[in-house]
Amino acid sequence: MGSMGKVLGVGLVVGCAVAMCVVAGTMVGKRVKSRRRWRKVVKILEEFEEGCATPVEKLRQVVDAMAVEMHAGLASEGGSKLKMLLTFVQNLPNGSERGVYYGLDLGGTNFRVLRVQLGGQRSAILEPGVERQPIPEHLMTSTSEELFDFIAASLQKFVEKEGNGSVALEGKLRELGFTFSFPVKQTSVSSGILIKWTKGFSIHDTVGKDVSECLNQALERRGLDMRVAVLINDTVGTLALGHYHDEDTVAAVIIGTGTNACYLERSDDIIKCQGLLTTSGAMVVNMEWGNFWSSHLPRTSYDIELDSESPNPNDQGFEKMISGMYLGDIVRRVILKMSQESDVFGLSFSKLSTPFILRSPLIAAMHEDDSPDLREVARILGEILEIGDVPLKVRKLVVKVCDVVTRRAARLAAAGIVGILKKMGRDGSGGIASGEVRGGSHSKMRRTVVAIEGALYTSYTLFREYLNDAIADILGEDISPHVVLKVMEDGSGMGAAVLAAAYSSSGQDTL
Ligand code: ADP
Ligand code: MG
């Protein structure tokens, strides 16, 4: 027994030693493998970063391409991916407007009704009321009459709540600015035909109809003494509000769920509509810049996949690199790729393959996490993506991906803005028309204000900083002090009301 025990004992000792060797061997192997996998992940990041690079020379190419496409879109219908739609808005508010006006902002799942009081002399806008309401889901796919009756009823309730002091002047209708952010073919400043519904709406009998007329009829059915004075989209509202406060405002940009821009163009340059009679010699053009495209845009395989899996492939290419709807999904695709190539995000199931699970506020929260151990990043990875605790270096990697995506988005938006300035001859370069002498002297550079709205710019600090810095980079230190970006909070709705004032019978008409 004793010897058996000994043998067994030795056997055990030997067995353990072998086992330990195996364990040590596995650990070394694991370390080598994990280093190899880490290198793979770093390579994915580096390639992505390279693909997203936006050095200032590249941004200048985007600037030029934007200005050229704007020209092409103005030259002929379908001449560019930029639709460059006429808005028929020739006069922007100048601050002299007086009276009480209404705004209605319908652009998605919510709509807003508001009322402004204007006192002339660029007075502060008194805003006695704003009401925000969701559109009941069943109305988004019902009939035109039902939808507009619902909106008219809300307007009526809003007006009735006002009480005294806001009774419309005898025989005078209350005037409404209607912000309708769906594709419309404008037929006058106060009318336009719906081309198609987007954003979840689908009401067949509205398509092809004048949406102002639809609303006016609903208002009449309810006996409400109100009519649509102007029909605009949200960027035009932002420009109008900007111009009310500051007459140097000549363009507006929105970077929210989607992105778009408009600006004031000389009528002579709207070649596709020659003979366009304007009293002011200018008209606001709605660029629909989300659809801008240029081979100079830094595009990666992740962008290509995002586009091809989207419901609108080959559409809204610029928007897909810039706006709040998409930023998170680009980040998700990069992290997903990393998780497929290595185990740095763990091996268990995660939600990384769920499209659009990372919304842009989450990207902002991770990007701006300033805790030393990146607690917020860990929380979002855990709670939203169901990725268990990952080491600090992996959290840092995620932050870096957010940074690359957001930086590219902000810098491209900046290039777009400078492109508009270039088209207007306000970038200090003398415009794109060759041989045109606009006196390269910077002292002649006019102060230029761009109104800006949308949560990406207003609520995502790093996005805003990257955008501002890029504009300064592109323009250089001589020109950039002349260009001011001004946030127009609630510009889309308020601007519609103020523009209604500018177009009302008592409104003024100087730009
Ligand atoms: P909309 O464009 O729908 O009119 P907003 O201008 O408020 O409205 O933009 C909403 C978009 O901005 C959404 O895509 C949302 O995810 C995004 N967003 C909201 N807040 C933030 C934030 N703090 N950081 C980044 N993105 C944000
Ligand atoms: Mg908006």
Coordinates of C-alpha atoms and ligand atoms in Angstrom, one line a residue:
M1 CA 0.0 0.0 0.0
G2 CA 2.8 2.3 1.1
S3 CA 4.7 2.0 -2.1
M4 CA 1.5 2.3 -4.1
G5 CA 0.9 5.5 -2.2
K6 CA 4.3 6.7 -3.1
V7 CA 3.9 5.9 -6.7
L8 CA 0.6 7.5 -6.7
G9 CA 2.1 10.4 -4.9
V10 CA 4.9 10.8 -7.4
G11 CA 2.4 10.3 -10.2
L12 CA 0.3 13.1 -8.8
V13 CA 3.3 15.4 -8.4
V14 CA 4.4 14.6 -11.9
G15 CA 0.8 15.0 -13.2
C16 CA 0.6 18.4 -11.5
A17 CA 3.8 19.6 -13.0
V18 CA 2.6 18.6 -16.4
A19 CA -0.6 20.3 -15.9
M20 CA 1.1 23.5 -14.7
C21 CA 3.3 23.4 -17.8
V22 CA 0.2 23.1 -19.9
V23 CA -1.5 26.0 -18.0
A24 CA 1.6 28.2 -18.4
G25 CA 1.9 27.3 -22.0
T26 CA -1.8 28.2 -22.6
M27 CA -1.3 31.5 -20.8
V28 CA 1.7 32.4 -22.9
G29 CA -0.3 31.3 -26.0
K30 CA -3.2 33.4 -24.9
R31 CA -1.1 36.4 -24.3
V32 CA 0.4 36.1 -27.8
K33 CA -3.0 35.5 -29.3
S34 CA -4.5 38.4 -27.4
R35 CA -1.7 40.7 -28.4
R36 CA -2.3 39.6 -32.0
R37 CA -6.0 40.3 -31.7
W38 CA -5.4 43.6 -30.1
R39 CA -3.1 44.5 -33.0
K40 CA -5.9 43.5 -35.4
V41 CA -8.3 45.8 -33.6
V42 CA -5.8 48.7 -33.6
K43 CA -5.4 48.1 -37.3
I44 CA -9.1 48.4 -37.9
L45 CA -9.1 51.6 -36.0
E46 CA -6.1 53.0 -37.9
E47 CA -7.6 52.1 -41.3
F48 CA -10.9 53.7 -40.3
E49 CA -9.2 56.8 -39.1
E50 CA -7.2 57.1 -42.3
G51 CA -10.4 56.6 -44.4
C52 CA -12.1 59.4 -42.5
A53 CA -9.2 61.8 -42.6
T54 CA -10.2 65.4 -43.4
P55 CA -7.1 67.4 -43.7
V56 CA -7.8 71.0 -44.6
E57 CA -6.7 70.5 -48.3
K58 CA -9.4 67.8 -48.6
L59 CA -12.0 70.1 -47.0
R60 CA -11.1 72.8 -49.5
Q61 CA -11.9 70.3 -52.3
V62 CA -15.2 69.6 -50.7
V63 CA -15.8 73.4 -50.4
D64 CA -15.1 73.7 -54.2
A65 CA -17.3 70.7 -55.0
M66 CA -20.2 72.1 -53.0
A67 CA -20.0 75.5 -54.8
V68 CA -19.7 73.8 -58.2
E69 CA -22.7 71.6 -57.5
M70 CA -24.7 74.6 -56.3
H71 CA -24.0 76.2 -59.6
A72 CA -25.0 73.1 -61.5
G73 CA -28.2 72.7 -59.5
L74 CA -29.2 76.3 -60.2
A75 CA -28.3 76.0 -63.9
S76 CA -30.9 73.3 -64.8
E77 CA -33.5 71.0 -63.2
G78 CA -31.7 67.8 -62.3
G79 CA -28.3 69.4 -63.1
S80 CA -26.9 68.2 -59.7
K81 CA -27.7 66.0 -56.8
L82 CA -28.4 69.3 -55.1
K83 CA -32.0 70.1 -55.9
M84 CA -31.6 73.8 -55.2
L85 CA -35.4 74.3 -54.7
L86 CA -37.0 77.7 -55.2
T87 CA -38.8 78.9 -52.0
F88 CA -40.4 82.0 -53.5
V89 CA -39.2 83.7 -50.3
Q90 CA -37.8 87.0 -51.6
N91 CA -38.1 89.1 -48.5
L92 CA -36.7 88.2 -45.1
P93 CA -37.9 89.7 -41.9
N94 CA -35.9 92.9 -41.1
G95 CA -37.1 93.6 -37.6
S96 CA -39.7 96.2 -38.4
E97 CA -42.6 93.6 -38.2
R98 CA -45.4 94.3 -35.8
G99 CA -48.3 92.4 -34.5
V100 CA -49.4 88.9 -33.5
Y101 CA -48.6 86.0 -35.8
Y102 CA -48.7 82.2 -35.6
G103 CA -46.4 79.4 -36.4
L104 CA -47.1 75.7 -37.1
D105 CA -44.1 73.4 -37.3
L106 CA -44.9 69.9 -38.8
G107 CA -41.8 68.0 -39.6
G108 CA -41.9 64.6 -37.9
T109 CA -43.7 62.8 -35.1
N110 CA -44.3 66.0 -33.1
F111 CA -45.8 69.2 -34.2
R112 CA -45.7 72.6 -32.6
V113 CA -48.1 75.5 -32.5
L114 CA -46.8 78.9 -31.4
R115 CA -47.7 82.5 -31.3
V116 CA -45.3 85.4 -31.4
Q117 CA -45.8 89.1 -30.7
L118 CA -43.6 91.5 -32.6
G119 CA -43.1 95.1 -31.6
G120 CA -41.1 96.5 -34.4
Q121 CA -37.5 97.9 -34.2
R122 CA -36.0 94.4 -34.0
S123 CA -37.6 94.0 -30.6
A124 CA -37.2 90.9 -28.7
I125 CA -39.9 88.4 -29.7
L126 CA -42.6 88.0 -27.1
E127 CA -43.7 84.5 -27.3
P128 CA -46.9 84.1 -25.3
G129 CA -47.2 80.4 -26.1
V130 CA -45.8 77.3 -27.6
E131 CA -47.5 73.9 -27.6
R132 CA -45.9 70.7 -28.6
Q133 CA -48.0 67.6 -29.4
P134 CA -47.4 64.2 -30.9
I135 CA -49.3 63.3 -34.0
P136 CA -51.4 60.4 -33.1
E137 CA -49.9 57.4 -35.0
H138 CA -53.1 56.4 -36.8
L139 CA -53.3 59.8 -38.4
M140 CA -49.9 59.4 -40.0
T141 CA -51.5 56.8 -42.4
S142 CA -55.1 58.0 -42.5
T143 CA -56.6 60.5 -44.9
S144 CA -55.6 64.0 -45.7
E145 CA -58.8 65.4 -44.3
E146 CA -58.4 63.6 -41.0
L147 CA -54.8 64.8 -40.5
F148 CA -55.5 68.4 -41.4
D149 CA -58.7 68.4 -39.3
F150 CA -56.7 67.3 -36.3
I151 CA -54.1 70.0 -36.9
A152 CA -56.8 72.7 -37.4
A153 CA -58.5 71.5 -34.2
S154 CA -55.3 71.9 -32.3
L155 CA -54.8 75.4 -33.7
Q156 CA -58.3 76.3 -32.7
K157 CA -57.8 75.0 -29.1
F158 CA -54.6 77.0 -29.0
V159 CA -56.3 80.2 -30.2
E160 CA -59.2 79.8 -27.8
K161 CA -56.9 79.4 -24.8
E162 CA -55.4 82.8 -25.5
G163 CA -58.3 84.8 -24.2
N164 CA -58.5 88.5 -24.7
G165 CA -55.9 90.7 -26.3
S166 CA -55.4 88.4 -29.2
V167 CA -58.6 88.8 -31.0
A168 CA -57.9 89.1 -34.7
L169 CA -58.6 92.6 -36.1
E170 CA -62.0 92.9 -37.6
G171 CA -62.1 91.5 -41.1
K172 CA -58.5 90.5 -40.9
L173 CA -57.5 86.9 -40.7
R174 CA -54.9 85.6 -38.3
E175 CA -51.8 84.9 -40.3
L176 CA -49.9 81.6 -40.0
G177 CA -46.4 80.6 -41.0
F178 CA -46.5 76.9 -41.8
T179 CA -43.3 74.9 -41.6
F180 CA -43.8 71.7 -43.4
S181 CA -40.5 69.7 -43.6
F182 CA -41.4 67.2 -46.3
P183 CA -40.5 67.4 -50.0
V184 CA -42.6 70.0 -51.5
K185 CA -42.6 71.7 -54.9
Q186 CA -43.3 75.3 -54.0
T187 CA -45.7 77.1 -56.3
S188 CA -45.7 80.4 -54.4
V189 CA -44.5 81.7 -51.0
S190 CA -47.7 80.4 -49.5
S191 CA -48.4 77.3 -51.5
G192 CA -46.7 74.1 -52.6
I193 CA -47.4 70.6 -53.8
L194 CA -46.5 67.6 -51.7
I195 CA -44.1 65.4 -53.7
K196 CA -44.0 62.5 -51.2
W197 CA -44.4 61.8 -47.5
T198 CA -41.3 60.7 -45.5
K199 CA -40.5 60.0 -41.8
G200 CA -43.3 57.4 -41.3
F201 CA -46.1 59.4 -42.9
S202 CA -48.1 57.8 -45.7
I203 CA -51.3 59.5 -46.7
H204 CA -51.9 58.9 -50.3
D205 CA -54.5 61.5 -51.0
T206 CA -52.2 64.4 -49.9
V207 CA -49.6 63.6 -52.5
G208 CA -49.9 66.0 -55.4
K209 CA -52.0 68.4 -53.5
D210 CA -51.3 71.9 -52.2
V211 CA -50.7 71.4 -48.5
S212 CA -51.5 75.0 -47.6
E213 CA -54.9 74.6 -49.3
C214 CA -55.5 71.4 -47.4
L215 CA -54.8 73.3 -44.1
N216 CA -56.8 76.4 -45.2
Q217 CA -59.8 74.2 -46.0
A218 CA -59.6 72.5 -42.6
L219 CA -59.3 75.9 -40.9
E220 CA -62.4 77.0 -42.8
R221 CA -64.4 73.9 -41.9
R222 CA -63.8 74.7 -38.3
G223 CA -64.7 78.4 -38.8
L224 CA -61.2 79.5 -37.6
D225 CA -60.3 82.9 -38.9
M226 CA -56.8 81.9 -39.8
R227 CA -54.9 81.3 -43.1
V228 CA -51.5 80.2 -44.3
A229 CA -49.4 83.2 -45.1
V230 CA -46.2 81.4 -45.8
L231 CA -45.3 77.7 -46.5
I232 CA -41.7 76.9 -45.8
N233 CA -39.3 74.2 -44.7
D234 CA -37.4 74.3 -41.4
T235 CA -34.1 75.8 -42.8
V236 CA -36.0 78.7 -44.3
G237 CA -37.6 79.3 -40.9
T238 CA -34.2 79.3 -39.3
L239 CA -32.9 81.8 -41.9
A240 CA -35.9 84.0 -41.4
L241 CA -35.5 84.2 -37.6
G242 CA -31.8 84.8 -38.0
H243 CA -32.4 87.7 -40.4
Y244 CA -35.0 89.1 -38.1
H245 CA -32.3 89.4 -35.4
D246 CA -29.4 90.2 -37.6
E247 CA -29.6 91.5 -41.1
D248 CA -26.2 90.1 -42.0
T249 CA -27.7 86.6 -41.8
V250 CA -27.6 85.1 -45.3
A251 CA -27.7 81.3 -44.9
A252 CA -29.0 78.7 -42.5
V253 CA -28.0 75.2 -41.6
I254 CA -29.8 72.5 -39.7
I255 CA -27.9 69.6 -38.2
G256 CA -30.3 67.4 -36.3
T257 CA -31.9 64.1 -37.2
G258 CA -31.2 65.1 -40.8
T259 CA -29.3 68.0 -42.3
N260 CA -30.1 70.7 -44.8
A261 CA -29.2 74.3 -45.6
C262 CA -30.7 77.3 -47.4
Y263 CA -29.3 80.7 -48.4
L264 CA -30.1 83.9 -50.1
E265 CA -29.3 83.7 -53.8
R266 CA -29.3 86.5 -56.4
S267 CA -32.2 86.0 -58.9
D268 CA -29.8 86.4 -61.8
D269 CA -27.9 83.3 -60.7
I270 CA -31.0 81.1 -60.6
I271 CA -30.4 80.3 -64.2
K272 CA -33.0 77.5 -64.4
C273 CA -35.7 80.0 -63.8
Q274 CA -34.7 82.9 -66.0
G275 CA -37.0 85.8 -65.9
L276 CA -37.9 85.0 -62.4
L277 CA -39.4 88.3 -61.3
T278 CA -38.3 89.3 -57.9
T279 CA -38.8 92.7 -56.3
S280 CA -35.7 92.3 -54.2
G281 CA -33.4 90.7 -56.8
A282 CA -32.9 87.7 -54.5
M283 CA -34.6 84.5 -53.4
V284 CA -34.0 82.0 -50.7
V285 CA -32.9 78.7 -52.2
N286 CA -33.5 75.4 -50.3
M287 CA -30.5 73.4 -51.2
E288 CA -31.6 70.0 -49.9
W289 CA -27.9 69.5 -49.2
G290 CA -28.3 66.2 -47.4
N291 CA -28.2 64.7 -50.9
F292 CA -24.9 66.4 -51.8
W293 CA -22.2 64.0 -53.2
S294 CA -18.7 64.4 -54.3
S295 CA -15.8 62.0 -54.9
H296 CA -13.8 64.1 -52.5
L297 CA -15.9 63.0 -49.6
P298 CA -13.9 60.6 -47.4
R299 CA -16.0 57.4 -47.6
T300 CA -15.2 54.1 -45.9
S301 CA -16.5 50.6 -46.3
Y302 CA -18.8 51.2 -43.3
D303 CA -20.4 54.1 -45.0
I304 CA -21.0 52.0 -48.1
E305 CA -22.6 49.3 -46.1
L306 CA -24.7 51.7 -44.2
D307 CA -26.0 53.2 -47.4
S308 CA -26.6 49.9 -49.2
E309 CA -28.6 48.5 -46.2
S310 CA -30.6 51.8 -45.9
P311 CA -34.2 52.1 -47.3
N312 CA -32.8 54.9 -49.6
P313 CA -29.5 53.7 -51.1
N314 CA -27.6 56.3 -53.1
D315 CA -29.7 58.9 -51.6
Q316 CA -28.8 61.6 -49.0
G317 CA -25.1 60.7 -49.1
F318 CA -23.9 63.8 -47.3
E319 CA -26.6 63.4 -44.6
K320 CA -25.5 59.8 -44.0
M321 CA -22.0 61.1 -43.0
I322 CA -23.2 64.0 -40.9
S323 CA -26.5 63.9 -39.2
G324 CA -27.8 62.6 -35.9
M325 CA -29.7 59.8 -37.5
Y326 CA -26.6 58.0 -38.7
L327 CA -23.5 58.9 -36.6
G328 CA -24.2 56.2 -34.0
D329 CA -24.7 53.6 -36.7
I330 CA -21.3 54.2 -38.2
V331 CA -19.8 53.8 -34.8
R332 CA -21.7 50.6 -34.3
R333 CA -20.5 49.2 -37.5
V334 CA -16.9 49.8 -36.7
I335 CA -17.2 48.3 -33.2
L336 CA -19.1 45.4 -34.7
K337 CA -16.2 44.7 -37.1
M338 CA -13.7 44.9 -34.2
S339 CA -15.8 42.4 -32.2
Q340 CA -15.9 40.0 -35.2
E341 CA -12.1 40.2 -35.7
S342 CA -11.2 39.7 -32.1
D343 CA -12.6 39.0 -28.6
V344 CA -11.8 42.5 -27.1
F345 CA -15.6 43.0 -26.7
G346 CA -16.0 39.5 -25.1
L347 CA -17.3 36.4 -26.8
S348 CA -20.9 36.4 -25.6
F349 CA -23.9 37.7 -27.5
S350 CA -24.2 41.4 -27.7
K351 CA -26.6 43.8 -29.3
L352 CA -23.9 45.1 -31.7
S353 CA -25.7 43.7 -34.7
T354 CA -28.9 45.6 -34.0
P355 CA -29.1 48.5 -36.5
F356 CA -29.5 52.0 -35.1
I357 CA -29.2 50.8 -31.5
L358 CA -26.6 53.5 -30.8
R359 CA -28.3 56.8 -31.0
S360 CA -26.2 59.9 -31.4
P361 CA -26.8 61.2 -27.8
L362 CA -25.1 58.0 -26.6
I363 CA -22.2 58.7 -28.9
A364 CA -21.9 62.2 -27.4
A365 CA -22.1 60.8 -23.8
M366 CA -19.3 58.3 -24.5
H367 CA -17.2 60.8 -26.4
E368 CA -17.5 63.4 -23.7
D369 CA -17.1 61.0 -20.7
D370 CA -14.4 62.7 -18.7
S371 CA -14.3 60.2 -15.8
P372 CA -10.8 58.7 -15.4
D373 CA -12.1 55.1 -15.8
L374 CA -14.6 56.0 -18.5
R375 CA -17.5 54.9 -16.4
E376 CA -20.1 56.2 -18.8
V377 CA -18.6 54.3 -21.7
A378 CA -18.7 51.1 -19.6
R379 CA -22.3 51.8 -18.6
I380 CA -23.5 52.4 -22.2
L381 CA -21.6 49.3 -23.5
G382 CA -23.2 47.3 -20.7
E383 CA -26.7 48.6 -20.6
I384 CA -27.3 49.3 -24.3
L385 CA -25.0 46.9 -26.1
E386 CA -25.0 44.2 -23.4
I387 CA -21.2 44.0 -23.7
G388 CA -19.8 43.0 -20.3
D389 CA -17.1 44.9 -18.5
V390 CA -14.3 45.7 -20.9
P391 CA -10.8 46.9 -19.9
L392 CA -10.0 50.6 -19.9
K393 CA -7.9 50.3 -23.1
V394 CA -11.0 49.0 -25.0
R395 CA -13.2 51.7 -23.6
K396 CA -10.6 54.2 -24.9
L397 CA -10.8 52.5 -28.3
V398 CA -14.6 53.1 -28.3
V399 CA -14.1 56.8 -27.5
K400 CA -11.6 57.1 -30.3
V401 CA -14.1 55.6 -32.8
C402 CA -16.7 58.1 -31.6
D403 CA -14.2 60.9 -32.0
V404 CA -13.2 59.9 -35.6
V405 CA -16.9 59.7 -36.7
T406 CA -17.9 63.0 -35.1
R407 CA -14.9 64.9 -36.2
R408 CA -15.4 63.9 -39.8
A409 CA -19.1 64.8 -39.6
A410 CA -18.4 68.2 -38.1
R411 CA -15.6 69.0 -40.5
L412 CA -17.6 68.0 -43.5
A413 CA -20.5 70.1 -42.4
A414 CA -18.1 73.0 -42.0
A415 CA -16.8 72.5 -45.5
G416 CA -20.4 72.5 -46.7
I417 CA -21.0 75.9 -45.0
V418 CA -17.9 77.4 -46.5
G419 CA -19.0 76.0 -49.9
I420 CA -22.2 78.1 -49.5
L421 CA -20.1 81.2 -48.6
K422 CA -17.9 80.5 -51.6
K423 CA -20.9 80.4 -53.9
M424 CA -22.0 83.7 -52.4
G425 CA -18.5 85.2 -52.8
R426 CA -18.2 85.6 -49.1
D427 CA -15.3 83.2 -48.4
G428 CA -12.7 85.8 -49.3
S429 CA -11.5 83.9 -52.3
G430 CA -13.3 85.9 -55.0
G431 CA -16.0 83.4 -55.9
I432 CA -15.8 80.4 -58.3
A433 CA -16.4 82.3 -61.5
S434 CA -13.0 82.4 -63.1
G435 CA -11.5 85.8 -63.8
E436 CA -14.0 87.5 -61.6
V437 CA -12.4 90.2 -59.6
R438 CA -14.0 90.8 -56.3
G439 CA -11.0 92.6 -55.0
G440 CA -9.2 89.9 -53.0
S441 CA -8.7 92.5 -50.3
H442 CA -9.9 91.1 -47.1
S443 CA -10.8 94.5 -45.7
K444 CA -13.8 94.4 -48.1
M445 CA -15.0 91.1 -46.6
R446 CA -18.5 91.7 -45.4
R447 CA -19.7 90.4 -42.0
T448 CA -21.6 87.2 -42.8
V449 CA -23.9 85.4 -40.3
V450 CA -25.0 81.8 -40.7
A451 CA -28.0 80.8 -38.6
I452 CA -27.7 77.3 -37.3
E453 CA -30.1 74.9 -35.5
G454 CA -30.3 71.3 -34.6
A455 CA -29.2 69.2 -31.6
L456 CA -25.9 68.1 -33.0
Y457 CA -24.6 71.6 -33.0
T458 CA -26.5 72.9 -30.0
S459 CA -26.2 69.9 -27.7
Y460 CA -23.0 68.0 -28.7
T461 CA -20.2 70.3 -27.5
L462 CA -17.3 68.4 -29.3
F463 CA -19.2 68.4 -32.6
R464 CA -19.8 72.1 -32.3
E465 CA -16.1 72.7 -31.5
Y466 CA -14.9 70.6 -34.3
L467 CA -17.2 72.4 -36.7
N468 CA -16.2 75.9 -35.6
D469 CA -12.5 75.0 -35.7
A470 CA -12.8 73.5 -39.2
I471 CA -14.4 76.7 -40.5
A472 CA -11.6 78.7 -39.0
D473 CA -9.0 76.3 -40.5
I474 CA -10.5 76.5 -44.0
L475 CA -11.1 80.2 -44.1
G476 CA -7.9 81.2 -42.4
E477 CA -7.3 83.8 -39.7
D478 CA -7.9 86.8 -42.0
I479 CA -11.4 85.8 -43.2
S480 CA -12.8 83.7 -40.4
P481 CA -13.4 86.6 -38.0
H482 CA -15.9 87.9 -40.5
V483 CA -18.0 84.8 -40.4
V484 CA -20.3 84.2 -37.5
L485 CA -22.4 81.2 -36.7
K486 CA -25.4 82.0 -34.6
V487 CA -27.6 79.5 -33.0
M488 CA -31.3 80.1 -33.6
E489 CA -33.1 78.1 -31.0
D490 CA -36.6 77.0 -32.3
G491 CA -35.9 78.8 -35.6
S492 CA -38.0 76.5 -37.6
G493 CA -41.3 77.4 -35.9
M494 CA -40.6 80.9 -34.7
G495 CA -39.1 81.8 -38.1
A496 CA -42.3 80.7 -39.8
A497 CA -44.3 83.1 -37.6
V498 CA -41.9 85.9 -38.1
L499 CA -41.9 85.3 -41.9
A500 CA -45.7 85.3 -41.9
A501 CA -45.4 88.8 -40.4
A502 CA -42.9 89.9 -43.1
Y503 CA -45.4 88.7 -45.8
S504 CA -48.6 90.0 -44.2
S505 CA -50.3 93.0 -45.6
S506 CA -48.8 95.1 -42.9
G507 CA -45.4 93.5 -43.2
Q508 CA -42.4 95.3 -44.7
D509 CA -40.6 94.1 -47.7
T510 CA -37.0 95.2 -47.7
L511 CA -34.2 92.7 -47.3
Ligands
ADP1 P1 -35.0 67.3 -35.4 O1 -33.8 67.3 -36.3 O2 -35.7 66.0 -35.3 O3 -35.9 68.5 -35.7 P2 -33.2 68.0 -33.2 O4 -32.6 69.2 -33.8 O5 -33.5 68.1 -31.8 O6 -34.5 67.6 -33.9 O7 -32.2 66.8 -33.5 C1 -32.5 65.6 -33.0 C2 -31.3 64.7 -33.4 O8 -30.2 65.0 -32.6 C3 -31.6 63.2 -33.0 O9 -31.0 62.5 -34.1 C4 -30.9 63.0 -31.7 O10 -30.4 61.7 -31.7 C5 -29.7 64.0 -31.8 N1 -29.3 64.5 -30.5 C6 -30.1 65.0 -29.6 N2 -29.4 65.4 -28.5 C7 -28.1 65.1 -28.8 C8 -26.8 65.2 -28.1 N3 -26.7 65.7 -26.9 N4 -25.7 64.8 -28.7 C9 -25.8 64.3 -30.0 N5 -26.9 64.1 -30.6 C10 -28.0 64.5 -30.1
MG2 MG -35.9 70.4 -36.2

